[in-house]
Tab-separated table of C-alpha atoms and ligand atoms in Angstrom:
chain	number	residue	atom	x	y	z
A	1	UNK	CA	7.223	-23.632	19.758
A	2	UNK	CA	6.935	-20.972	22.169
A	3	UNK	CA	6.416	-17.517	22.573
A	4	UNK	CA	9.375	-15.426	20.291
A	5	UNK	CA	8.833	-12.663	23.233
A	6	UNK	CA	8.900	-13.142	26.977
A	7	UNK	CA	6.339	-11.295	29.024
A	8	UNK	CA	8.916	-9.028	30.176
A	9	UNK	CA	10.919	-8.626	27.059
A	10	UNK	CA	11.529	-5.424	24.717
A	11	UNK	CA	9.470	-5.558	21.609
A	12	UNK	CA	11.664	-2.879	18.695
A	13	UNK	CA	9.350	-1.666	15.606
A	14	UNK	CA	11.196	0.113	13.029
A	15	UNK	CA	8.715	1.821	10.865
A	16	UNK	CA	6.339	4.110	12.197
A	17	UNK	CA	3.554	3.691	9.945
A	18	UNK	CA	-0.090	1.648	10.184
A	19	UNK	CA	1.424	-1.685	10.509
A	20	UNK	CA	2.972	-0.622	13.437
A	21	UNK	CA	0.431	1.104	15.277
A	22	UNK	CA	-1.438	-2.136	14.755
A	23	UNK	CA	0.770	-4.129	15.984
A	24	UNK	CA	1.405	-2.473	19.006
A	25	UNK	CA	-1.982	-1.980	19.896
A	26	UNK	CA	-2.496	-5.838	19.175
A	27	UNK	CA	0.412	-7.196	22.113
A	28	UNK	CA	-1.224	-4.559	24.001
A	29	UNK	CA	-4.800	-6.180	23.519
A	30	UNK	CA	-3.100	-9.639	23.975
A	31	UNK	CA	-2.077	-8.523	27.695
A	32	UNK	CA	1.612	-8.055	27.069
A	33	UNK	CA	3.505	-5.612	29.917
A	34	UNK	CA	6.947	-5.324	28.431
A	35	UNK	CA	8.578	-2.348	26.699
A	36	UNK	CA	7.354	-1.592	23.428
A	37	UNK	CA	9.616	0.965	21.287
A	38	UNK	CA	9.207	2.572	18.028
A	39	UNK	CA	11.094	3.809	15.548
A	40	UNK	CA	9.982	6.005	12.868
A	41	UNK	CA	11.746	7.941	10.322
A	42	UNK	CA	9.684	10.471	10.023
A	43	UNK	CA	8.742	13.458	11.769
A	44	UNK	CA	5.134	11.926	13.121
A	45	UNK	CA	3.925	9.483	15.041
A	46	UNK	CA	1.374	7.243	12.361
A	47	UNK	CA	-1.148	8.435	10.457
A	48	UNK	CA	-2.716	6.643	7.542
A	49	UNK	CA	-1.993	7.148	3.966
A	50	UNK	CA	-4.852	7.128	1.510
A	51	UNK	CA	-6.298	10.275	2.599
A	52	UNK	CA	-3.046	12.324	1.538
A	53	UNK	CA	-4.108	11.284	-2.120
A	54	UNK	CA	-8.157	11.134	-1.476
A	55	UNK	CA	-8.671	14.312	1.109
A	56	UNK	CA	-5.179	16.296	1.523
A	57	UNK	CA	-4.213	16.380	-2.870
A	58	UNK	CA	-8.054	17.630	-3.355
A	59	UNK	CA	-9.747	21.275	-2.860
A	60	UNK	CA	-10.845	21.511	0.514
A	61	UNK	CA	-12.849	23.590	2.719
A	62	UNK	CA	-11.126	27.313	2.763
A	63	UNK	CA	-8.520	25.734	0.299
A	64	UNK	CA	-7.029	24.926	2.881
A	65	UNK	CA	-5.339	21.201	3.459
A	66	UNK	CA	-6.701	19.380	5.845
A	67	UNK	CA	-5.439	18.466	9.250
A	68	UNK	CA	-1.559	17.784	9.986
A	69	UNK	CA	-0.765	14.075	11.219
A	70	UNK	CA	1.973	15.561	13.433
A	71	UNK	CA	1.536	14.305	17.352
A	72	UNK	CA	-1.706	12.162	16.058
A	73	UNK	CA	-1.975	8.539	16.271
A	74	UNK	CA	-5.377	7.959	16.413
A	75	UNK	CA	-7.209	10.806	14.780
A	76	UNK	CA	-6.227	9.473	11.396
A	77	UNK	CA	-5.585	5.869	12.257
A	78	UNK	CA	-9.279	3.574	12.942
A	79	UNK	CA	-10.090	2.956	15.975
A	80	UNK	CA	-8.967	5.185	18.311
A	81	UNK	CA	-6.388	4.149	20.371
A	82	UNK	CA	-3.194	6.096	20.205
A	83	UNK	CA	0.208	4.743	21.235
A	84	UNK	CA	0.785	7.163	24.602
A	85	UNK	CA	-2.306	5.272	26.132
A	86	UNK	CA	-0.669	1.701	24.929
A	87	UNK	CA	2.579	2.992	26.777
A	88	UNK	CA	4.191	2.609	24.162
A	89	UNK	CA	8.074	4.804	23.210
A	90	UNK	CA	7.723	6.339	20.051
A	91	UNK	CA	11.108	7.896	18.677
A	92	UNK	CA	9.990	10.066	15.690
A	93	UNK	CA	12.724	10.959	13.367
A	94	UNK	CA	14.689	8.293	13.889
A	95	UNK	CA	15.821	5.909	11.543
A	96	UNK	CA	17.049	1.991	11.782
A	97	UNK	CA	20.363	2.134	9.578
A	98	UNK	CA	21.811	-1.640	9.602
A	99	UNK	CA	20.514	-4.777	12.141
A	100	UNK	CA	22.679	-7.486	13.601
A	101	UNK	CA	20.085	-10.149	13.924
A	102	UNK	CA	22.850	-12.598	15.860
A	103	UNK	CA	23.731	-9.325	18.814
A	104	UNK	CA	19.672	-8.691	18.121
A	105	UNK	CA	20.631	-4.863	18.099
A	106	UNK	CA	19.684	-1.884	15.690
A	107	UNK	CA	22.151	0.833	14.527
A	108	UNK	CA	20.197	4.004	14.098
A	109	UNK	CA	20.054	7.802	13.736
A	110	UNK	CA	18.450	10.428	14.053
A	111	UNK	CA	17.439	13.295	11.329
A	112	UNK	CA	13.827	13.028	9.791
A	113	UNK	CA	13.588	11.402	6.590
A	114	UNK	CA	10.966	11.498	3.955
A	115	UNK	CA	10.654	10.795	0.392
A	116	UNK	CA	12.436	13.758	-0.979
A	117	UNK	CA	15.562	13.466	1.414
A	118	UNK	CA	16.926	13.300	4.822
A	119	UNK	CA	17.300	17.036	7.066
A	120	UNK	CA	18.747	17.713	10.384
A	121	UNK	CA	22.582	15.820	11.554
A	122	UNK	CA	22.461	12.575	12.907
A	123	UNK	CA	23.192	11.097	15.927
A	124	UNK	CA	23.413	7.588	16.099
A	125	UNK	CA	22.699	4.847	18.426
A	126	UNK	CA	21.852	1.110	19.132
A	127	UNK	CA	18.882	-0.118	20.118
A	128	UNK	CA	18.343	-3.968	21.688
A	129	UNK	CA	15.859	-6.372	21.072
A	130	UNK	CA	14.129	-9.699	22.122
A	131	UNK	CA	11.435	-9.565	18.905
A	132	UNK	CA	11.857	-7.046	16.390
A	133	UNK	CA	8.814	-6.511	14.055
A	134	UNK	CA	9.591	-4.506	10.305
A	135	UNK	CA	7.141	-2.332	9.428
A	136	UNK	CA	9.538	-0.191	7.429
A	137	UNK	CA	7.098	-0.309	4.632
A	138	UNK	CA	7.637	1.187	1.075
A	139	UNK	CA	8.603	4.109	-0.737
A	140	UNK	CA	7.723	5.532	-4.489
A	141	UNK	CA	10.083	4.570	-7.269
A	142	UNK	CA	11.169	7.797	-9.334
A	143	UNK	CA	12.179	8.307	-12.301
A	144	UNK	CA	15.561	9.587	-13.468
A	145	UNK	CA	16.537	13.065	-14.402
A	146	UNK	CA	17.619	16.351	-13.027
A	147	UNK	CA	13.909	18.262	-13.354
A	148	UNK	CA	11.760	18.339	-10.560
A	149	UNK	CA	9.072	15.553	-9.677
A	150	UNK	CA	6.787	14.978	-6.920
A	151	UNK	CA	6.061	11.618	-5.312
A	152	UNK	CA	2.680	11.171	-2.631
A	153	UNK	CA	3.985	9.053	0.113
A	154	UNK	CA	3.974	11.366	2.997
A	155	UNK	CA	2.104	14.532	4.741
A	156	UNK	CA	4.766	16.404	3.227
A	157	UNK	CA	4.768	15.062	-0.084
A	158	UNK	CA	0.994	15.632	-0.400
A	159	UNK	CA	1.461	18.979	0.980
A	160	UNK	CA	3.910	20.580	-1.686
A	161	UNK	CA	2.222	18.492	-4.504
A	162	UNK	CA	-1.212	20.144	-3.535
A	163	UNK	CA	0.704	23.714	-3.557
A	164	UNK	CA	1.326	23.227	-6.992
A	165	UNK	CA	-1.563	22.052	-8.714
A	166	UNK	CA	-3.157	25.745	-9.428
A	167	UNK	CA	-5.810	26.119	-12.656
A	168	UNK	CA	-4.004	26.180	-15.988
A	169	UNK	CA	-0.764	24.235	-14.625
A	170	UNK	CA	0.664	21.372	-17.182
A	171	UNK	CA	0.530	18.644	-14.563
A	172	UNK	CA	1.932	15.678	-16.225
A	173	UNK	CA	1.289	12.199	-13.958
A	174	UNK	CA	3.833	9.237	-15.194
A	175	UNK	CA	1.761	6.399	-14.276
A	176	UNK	CA	-1.615	5.383	-14.859
A	177	UNK	CA	-2.110	3.375	-11.522
A	178	UNK	CA	-4.285	3.469	-8.281
A	179	UNK	CA	-2.401	6.973	-6.884
A	180	UNK	CA	-1.944	8.310	-10.525
A	181	UNK	CA	-5.661	7.755	-11.106
A	182	UNK	CA	-5.923	10.070	-7.494
A	183	UNK	CA	-3.013	12.337	-8.550
A	184	UNK	CA	-4.945	12.656	-11.998
A	185	UNK	CA	-8.510	13.524	-10.571
A	186	UNK	CA	-7.153	15.804	-7.981
A	187	UNK	CA	-5.551	17.601	-10.409
A	188	UNK	CA	-8.169	18.183	-12.506
A	189	UNK	CA	-10.367	19.228	-9.792
A	190	UNK	CA	-7.969	22.506	-8.905
A	191	UNK	CA	-8.514	23.014	-12.730
A	192	UNK	CA	-5.035	22.028	-13.960
A	193	UNK	CA	-4.319	20.651	-17.267
A	194	UNK	CA	-3.485	17.399	-16.730
A	195	UNK	CA	-1.571	14.475	-19.223
A	196	UNK	CA	-1.312	10.639	-18.036
A	197	UNK	CA	1.837	9.067	-19.184
A	198	UNK	CA	1.505	5.678	-19.616
A	199	UNK	CA	3.817	2.557	-20.757
A	200	UNK	CA	1.153	0.138	-20.643
A	201	UNK	CA	-1.957	-0.099	-22.866
A	202	UNK	CA	-4.472	0.918	-20.224
A	203	UNK	CA	-4.557	2.169	-16.452
A	204	UNK	CA	-3.857	-0.505	-13.927
A	205	UNK	CA	-3.534	-2.908	-16.721
A	206	UNK	CA	-0.610	-4.752	-14.445
A	207	UNK	CA	-2.865	-5.002	-11.781
A	208	UNK	CA	-6.028	-6.155	-13.527
A	209	UNK	CA	-4.622	-7.135	-16.885
A	210	UNK	CA	-5.453	-5.501	-20.619
A	211	UNK	CA	-8.645	-6.361	-21.523
A	212	UNK	CA	-10.625	-5.567	-18.159
A	213	UNK	CA	-8.447	-2.089	-17.351
A	214	UNK	CA	-9.118	-0.919	-21.232
A	215	UNK	CA	-13.144	-1.676	-20.870
A	216	UNK	CA	-13.818	-0.706	-17.227
A	217	UNK	CA	-10.718	1.954	-16.326
A	218	UNK	CA	-10.226	3.602	-19.363
A	219	UNK	CA	-13.493	4.931	-19.841
A	220	UNK	CA	-13.175	6.869	-16.380
A	221	UNK	CA	-9.929	9.170	-17.692
A	222	UNK	CA	-12.133	10.759	-20.201
A	223	UNK	CA	-10.692	14.409	-18.662
A	224	UNK	CA	-7.464	13.503	-18.671
A	225	UNK	CA	-4.997	13.186	-22.193
A	226	UNK	CA	-4.083	9.667	-21.640
A	227	UNK	CA	-1.351	8.520	-23.737
A	228	UNK	CA	-0.778	4.953	-23.148
A	229	UNK	CA	2.275	2.867	-24.931
A	230	UNK	CA	4.214	6.241	-24.031
A	231	UNK	CA	8.030	5.340	-22.393
A	232	UNK	CA	9.430	8.053	-19.920
A	233	UNK	CA	12.814	8.103	-20.473
A	234	UNK	CA	14.105	10.941	-17.827
A	235	UNK	CA	12.435	14.049	-15.899
A	236	UNK	CA	13.760	17.140	-17.386
A	237	UNK	CA	13.552	20.673	-16.110
A	238	UNK	CA	10.983	21.836	-18.942
A	239	UNK	CA	9.129	18.723	-18.406
A	240	UNK	CA	9.342	14.609	-19.589
A	241	UNK	CA	11.181	13.521	-21.966
A	242	UNK	CA	10.055	10.707	-23.463
A	243	UNK	CA	11.757	7.438	-25.099
A	244	UNK	CA	11.740	8.407	-28.297
A	245	UNK	CA	13.398	11.874	-27.575
A	246	UNK	CA	10.293	13.494	-28.023
A	247	UNK	CA	9.513	16.068	-24.807
A	248	UNK	CA	5.990	16.544	-22.924
A	249	UNK	CA	5.889	19.762	-21.385
A	250	UNK	CA	4.922	20.374	-18.071
A	251	UNK	CA	4.671	22.521	-14.608
A	252	UNK	CA	4.894	19.839	-12.340
A	253	UNK	CA	5.523	16.336	-12.784
A	254	UNK	CA	3.987	13.691	-10.251
A	255	UNK	CA	5.085	10.046	-10.587
A	256	UNK	CA	2.913	7.179	-9.575
A	257	UNK	CA	5.404	3.946	-11.212
A	258	UNK	CA	5.163	1.834	-7.971
A	259	UNK	CA	6.606	1.529	-4.909
A	260	UNK	CA	9.398	-0.535	-3.978
A	261	UNK	CA	9.737	-1.760	-0.027
A	262	UNK	CA	11.982	-0.085	2.263
A	263	UNK	CA	14.634	-2.375	3.133
A	264	UNK	CA	17.669	-1.845	2.087
A	265	UNK	CA	18.795	-0.970	6.123
A	266	UNK	CA	18.409	-4.623	5.614
A	267	UNK	CA	20.490	-5.314	3.669
A	268	UNK	CA	24.167	-7.489	4.744
A	269	UNK	CA	22.088	-8.311	7.647
A	270	UNK	CA	21.085	-12.289	6.937
A	271	UNK	CA	17.960	-11.895	6.962
A	272	UNK	CA	16.140	-13.306	3.714
A	273	UNK	CA	15.094	-10.499	1.211
A	274	UNK	CA	13.403	-10.756	-1.462
A	275	UNK	CA	11.063	-7.745	-3.470
A	276	UNK	CA	10.700	-7.500	0.457
A	277	UNK	CA	11.588	-9.540	3.995
A	278	UNK	CA	10.606	-12.917	2.904
A	279	UNK	CA	8.088	-14.042	5.849
A	280	UNK	CA	6.242	-17.365	6.041
A	281	UNK	CA	2.351	-17.092	6.780
A	282	UNK	CA	3.305	-16.207	9.922
A	283	UNK	CA	4.769	-13.490	8.907
A	284	UNK	CA	8.119	-15.126	10.356
A	285	UNK	CA	11.236	-14.204	8.962
A	286	UNK	CA	14.188	-16.757	8.720
A	287	UNK	CA	16.282	-14.466	10.842
A	288	UNK	CA	15.411	-15.313	14.791
A	289	UNK	CA	12.635	-13.398	16.552
A	290	UNK	CA	12.615	-11.142	13.232
A	291	UNK	CA	8.964	-10.824	11.965
A	292	UNK	CA	7.587	-8.203	9.087
A	293	UNK	CA	4.288	-6.932	8.509
A	294	UNK	CA	2.871	-4.300	5.823
A	295	UNK	CA	4.607	-2.987	3.204
A	296	UNK	CA	7.958	-3.951	4.351
A	297	UNK	CA	6.901	-8.048	3.735
A	298	UNK	CA	6.946	-10.450	1.167
A	299	UNK	CA	4.869	-12.941	2.576
A	300	UNK	CA	3.890	-16.869	1.828
A	301	UNK	CA	0.255	-17.430	0.592
A	302	UNK	CA	-1.106	-21.200	1.133
A	303	UNK	CA	-4.413	-19.678	-0.515
A	304	UNK	CA	-2.712	-18.623	-3.720
A	305	UNK	CA	0.583	-20.895	-3.178
A	306	UNK	CA	2.890	-18.113	-4.114
A	307	UNK	CA	4.695	-15.129	-2.381
A	308	UNK	CA	2.917	-11.956	-2.141
A	309	UNK	CA	3.490	-8.289	-1.555
A	310	UNK	CA	0.004	-6.537	-1.317
A	311	UNK	CA	1.130	-2.965	-0.474
A	312	UNK	CA	-2.355	-1.925	0.482
A	313	UNK	CA	-3.783	-0.968	3.655
A	314	UNK	CA	-5.886	-3.349	4.699
A	315	UNK	CA	-2.639	-5.834	4.544
A	316	UNK	CA	-0.885	-3.342	6.849
A	317	UNK	CA	-3.976	-3.556	8.687
A	318	UNK	CA	-4.775	-7.097	9.357
A	319	UNK	CA	-1.366	-8.843	9.517
A	320	UNK	CA	-0.183	-7.093	12.335
A	321	UNK	CA	-2.538	-9.235	14.499
A	322	UNK	CA	-1.425	-12.481	13.532
A	323	UNK	CA	2.215	-11.230	14.202
A	324	UNK	CA	1.301	-10.437	17.761
A	325	UNK	CA	-0.125	-13.549	18.860
A	326	UNK	CA	2.777	-15.326	16.924
A	327	UNK	CA	5.440	-12.956	18.858
A	328	UNK	CA	3.495	-13.398	22.501
A	329	UNK	CA	1.701	-17.322	22.242
A	330	UNK	CA	3.792	-18.627	19.355
A	331	UNK	CA	2.908	-19.855	15.595
A	332	UNK	CA	0.944	-23.034	16.753
A	333	UNK	CA	-2.287	-22.161	17.561
A	334	UNK	CA	-2.281	-19.329	15.632
A	335	UNK	CA	-4.044	-19.402	12.226
A	336	UNK	CA	-1.892	-18.064	9.262
A	337	UNK	CA	-2.157	-14.678	8.013
A	338	UNK	CA	-3.434	-14.600	4.694
A	339	UNK	CA	-6.505	-13.111	3.468
A	340	UNK	CA	-8.113	-11.911	0.033
A	341	UNK	CA	-5.877	-9.226	-0.629
A	342	UNK	CA	-8.391	-6.035	-1.202
A	343	UNK	CA	-7.678	-2.549	-2.545
A	344	UNK	CA	-9.946	0.193	-3.397
A	345	UNK	CA	-9.176	3.473	-5.256
A	346	UNK	CA	-11.148	6.910	-5.218
A	347	UNK	CA	-10.715	8.141	-8.752
A	348	UNK	CA	-12.500	10.474	-11.128
A	349	UNK	CA	-15.702	10.073	-8.789
A	350	UNK	CA	-15.697	6.563	-9.111
A	351	UNK	CA	-14.604	4.229	-6.388
A	352	UNK	CA	-13.099	1.283	-7.943
A	353	UNK	CA	-12.655	-2.033	-5.691
A	354	UNK	CA	-10.777	-5.205	-6.081
A	355	UNK	CA	-10.655	-8.265	-4.074
A	356	UNK	CA	-8.569	-10.984	-5.085
A	357	UNK	CA	-6.159	-11.839	-7.359
A	358	UNK	CA	-6.525	-11.429	-11.295
A	359	UNK	CA	-5.281	-14.337	-13.569
A	360	UNK	CA	-5.118	-14.032	-17.328
A	361	UNK	CA	-7.993	-12.443	-19.454
A	362	UNK	CA	-8.953	-16.401	-20.668
A	363	UNK	CA	-10.533	-16.349	-17.098
A	364	UNK	CA	-12.927	-12.987	-17.342
A	365	UNK	CA	-16.000	-13.191	-16.660
A	366	UNK	CA	-18.231	-10.758	-17.306
A	367	UNK	CA	-21.406	-9.390	-15.104
A	368	UNK	CA	-23.580	-7.033	-17.542
A	369	UNK	CA	-24.999	-4.263	-15.446
A	370	UNK	CA	-27.309	-2.434	-16.831
A	371	UNK	CA	-26.765	1.023	-14.929
A	372	UNK	CA	-23.355	1.378	-15.194
A	373	UNK	CA	-20.188	-0.237	-15.390
A	374	UNK	CA	-19.636	-4.174	-15.862
A	375	UNK	CA	-17.983	-6.018	-13.114
A	376	UNK	CA	-15.430	-8.019	-13.875
A	377	UNK	CA	-14.344	-11.752	-12.035
A	378	UNK	CA	-11.922	-14.378	-13.149
A	379	UNK	CA	-12.596	-17.697	-12.666
A	380	UNK	CA	-9.111	-20.336	-12.705
A	381	UNK	CA	-8.810	-22.929	-15.056
A	382	UNK	CA	-10.615	-25.327	-11.798
A	383	UNK	CA	-13.437	-23.329	-11.669
A	384	UNK	CA	-12.454	-21.225	-8.563
A	385	UNK	CA	-13.399	-17.659	-8.246
A	386	UNK	CA	-9.870	-15.812	-8.126
A	387	UNK	CA	-11.100	-11.757	-8.135
A	388	UNK	CA	-13.800	-9.343	-8.467
A	389	UNK	CA	-13.658	-5.584	-10.025
A	390	UNK	CA	-16.179	-3.277	-9.102
A	391	UNK	CA	-17.037	-0.214	-9.812
A	392	UNK	CA	-19.132	1.817	-7.672
A	393	UNK	CA	-20.240	-1.348	-6.644
A	394	UNK	CA	-19.646	-1.963	-3.060
A	395	UNK	CA	-22.184	-4.067	-1.780
A	396	UNK	CA	-20.804	-6.281	-4.985
A	397	UNK	CA	-17.814	-5.956	-3.703
A	398	UNK	CA	-19.123	-7.185	-0.218
A	399	UNK	CA	-19.880	-10.191	-1.621
A	400	UNK	CA	-16.779	-10.826	-3.431
A	401	UNK	CA	-14.489	-11.367	-0.292
A	402	UNK	CA	-17.506	-14.260	0.515
A	403	UNK	CA	-17.247	-15.395	-2.813
A	404	UNK	CA	-13.577	-15.414	-3.764
A	405	UNK	CA	-11.876	-19.162	-3.502
A	406	UNK	CA	-15.247	-20.415	-4.164
A	407	UNK	CA	-16.234	-22.676	-7.351
A	408	UNK	CA	-19.338	-20.605	-8.833
A	409	UNK	CA	-21.834	-21.818	-11.144
A	410	UNK	CA	-20.604	-20.010	-14.864
A	411	UNK	CA	-23.848	-18.473	-15.859
A	412	UNK	CA	-24.845	-18.049	-12.689
A	413	UNK	CA	-21.597	-15.829	-11.930
A	414	UNK	CA	-22.407	-13.919	-15.143
A	415	UNK	CA	-25.826	-13.003	-13.944
A	416	UNK	CA	-25.675	-9.518	-12.365
A	417	UNK	CA	-29.427	-10.362	-10.742
A	418	UNK	CA	-27.626	-13.168	-8.299
A	419	UNK	CA	-25.384	-11.856	-5.572
A	420	UNK	CA	-22.370	-12.807	-6.217
A	421	UNK	CA	-21.462	-15.425	-2.715
A	422	UNK	CA	-24.825	-17.192	-4.153
A	423	UNK	CA	-23.172	-17.741	-7.887
B	501	FAD	P1	4.169	3.062	5.617
B	501	FAD	O1	2.997	3.203	5.631
B	501	FAD	O2	5.084	3.152	4.561
B	501	FAD	O3	4.419	2.984	7.129
B	501	FAD	C1	6.015	3.172	7.147
B	501	FAD	C2	6.873	3.892	8.128
B	501	FAD	O4	8.023	3.160	8.298
B	501	FAD	C3	7.049	5.066	7.060
B	501	FAD	O5	6.660	6.124	7.995
B	501	FAD	C4	8.643	5.324	7.179
B	501	FAD	O6	9.146	6.489	6.992
B	501	FAD	C5	9.057	4.849	8.087
B	501	FAD	N1	10.454	3.976	7.990
B	501	FAD	C6	11.028	3.304	6.668
B	501	FAD	N2	12.260	3.132	6.950
B	501	FAD	C7	12.341	3.092	7.809
B	501	FAD	C8	13.569	2.950	9.103
B	501	FAD	N3	14.612	2.216	8.465
B	501	FAD	N4	14.049	3.767	10.358
B	501	FAD	C9	12.790	4.184	10.283
B	501	FAD	N5	11.675	4.453	9.879
B	501	FAD	C10	11.573	3.471	8.697
B	501	FAD	N6	-4.067	1.343	-0.089
B	501	FAD	C11	-5.330	0.877	0.340
B	501	FAD	O7	-5.309	-0.400	0.371
B	501	FAD	N7	-6.311	1.794	-0.536
B	501	FAD	C12	-5.970	2.959	-0.854
B	501	FAD	O8	-6.909	3.860	-1.398
B	501	FAD	C13	-4.650	3.230	-1.073
B	501	FAD	N8	-4.746	4.620	-0.682
B	501	FAD	C14	-2.595	5.310	-0.604
B	501	FAD	C15	-2.960	6.562	-0.964
B	501	FAD	C16	-1.425	7.157	-1.033
B	501	FAD	C17	-1.538	8.407	-1.344
B	501	FAD	C18	-0.657	6.165	-0.135
B	501	FAD	C19	1.224	6.682	-0.261
B	501	FAD	C20	-0.790	5.135	0.279
B	501	FAD	C21	-2.078	4.301	-0.473
B	501	FAD	N9	-2.719	2.805	-0.381
B	501	FAD	C22	-3.669	2.151	-0.151
B	501	FAD	C23	-1.574	2.178	0.581
B	501	FAD	C24	-1.337	1.876	1.942
B	501	FAD	O9	-1.559	3.461	2.827
B	501	FAD	C25	-0.492	1.131	2.928
B	501	FAD	O10	-0.276	0.093	2.129
B	501	FAD	C26	0.276	1.378	3.885
B	501	FAD	O11	0.322	2.659	4.388
B	501	FAD	C27	1.009	0.745	4.514
B	501	FAD	O12	1.409	0.606	5.710
B	501	FAD	P2	2.792	0.116	6.324
B	501	FAD	O13	2.588	0.514	7.869
B	501	FAD	O14	2.951	-0.970	5.813
B	501	FAD	O15	4.205	1.347	5.787
């Protein structure tokens, strides 16, 4: 199959986050000299989101927030090649409204949008393309109710929340996943009184299963009033109303119950949508000339024989290299994008790293380290290593990246003295 994008063609990228930045870097690296237009609904050029919860929220030097991402592409995003250097036309404050894939046209409006709404009046326009890459990311799921709630997805979100994290503030975090843990960590560092309401039995249980979450993650939450098995009904002015009718009073409510891909603008376009844009292992959607990368994509994984929505930094960072090659060289000869999923989280003074995709608790093999937290590993029924969860063991996490997919000896795997990739 030939290239999807002619050498003098027009590439349109919707979304101006990490995945968009990487895509632009890659097409230029591969020698594409045609026009590249990036539409971003935030008022900023691409910036990195992990520092929002890991740095911006924390008390810092002079107690001031970190550097503004406004106007900076490369400062926060990796290897220093900014979009200006790449000759990319970045239209911040411009939102894609709808797609007509037959006419290869995207309708747009100006006026910036963040997690908390749209500002500015819109002027509508149209952008034509030869190839379109959907990089519109994801946005936080919010709770019902009229009371004020914070989420952390954008720079503005983080700055607004940080201003509310003051000593003694009653901060209620809803959701004990990766983001909830980092928000709770930051709130504690400001001297706030932190409660976390979690519907499941343990922190991040949906990602790692109940048994591992209880053993590895729950102990990290010792400084937080962690209320598991607690269902939230809605946010009210006084705090959070639970499903059983009880009120949990709060000065600040932060929601961390997950994200959903920002693909509403594609509804009705005919582009196949599942939880995100449905794409194959080359990140192609069913629509001609339309690819999707990063948090917006739900991709087919030959390795795991299922669809995946990774929602992680590394996914958004690495998928665009494959998309760029597919655009410029075609899929034949381009390796599939099918990495082992990886996520890290800095929480409660520890670095948690999850490599791979955990299965059910039955396949868990523990590595009992004498100094500190045990490492959990998961084996499939046919003995392949599926995933590894470590706490403060970066070397073991690096080994895990080489080991996932192999069939280790079970007894050796359980021996913490043996490197994971040698088990
Ligand atoms: P985004 O970063 O969401 O970028 C998409 C952009 O598109 C946004 O600017 C959005 O406003 C814009 N957009 C949306 N719709 C439109 C439209 N219709 N028109 C124009 N523009 C549009 N991952 C990890 O692996 N480890 C971590 O420790 C970690 N920490 C995180 C901490 C925080 C606070 C957050 C929010 C995320 C964290 N992540 C982490 C996840 C990681 O940041 C994301 O996976 C990554 O940002 C995804 O990049 P993306 O470019 O696909 O999407």
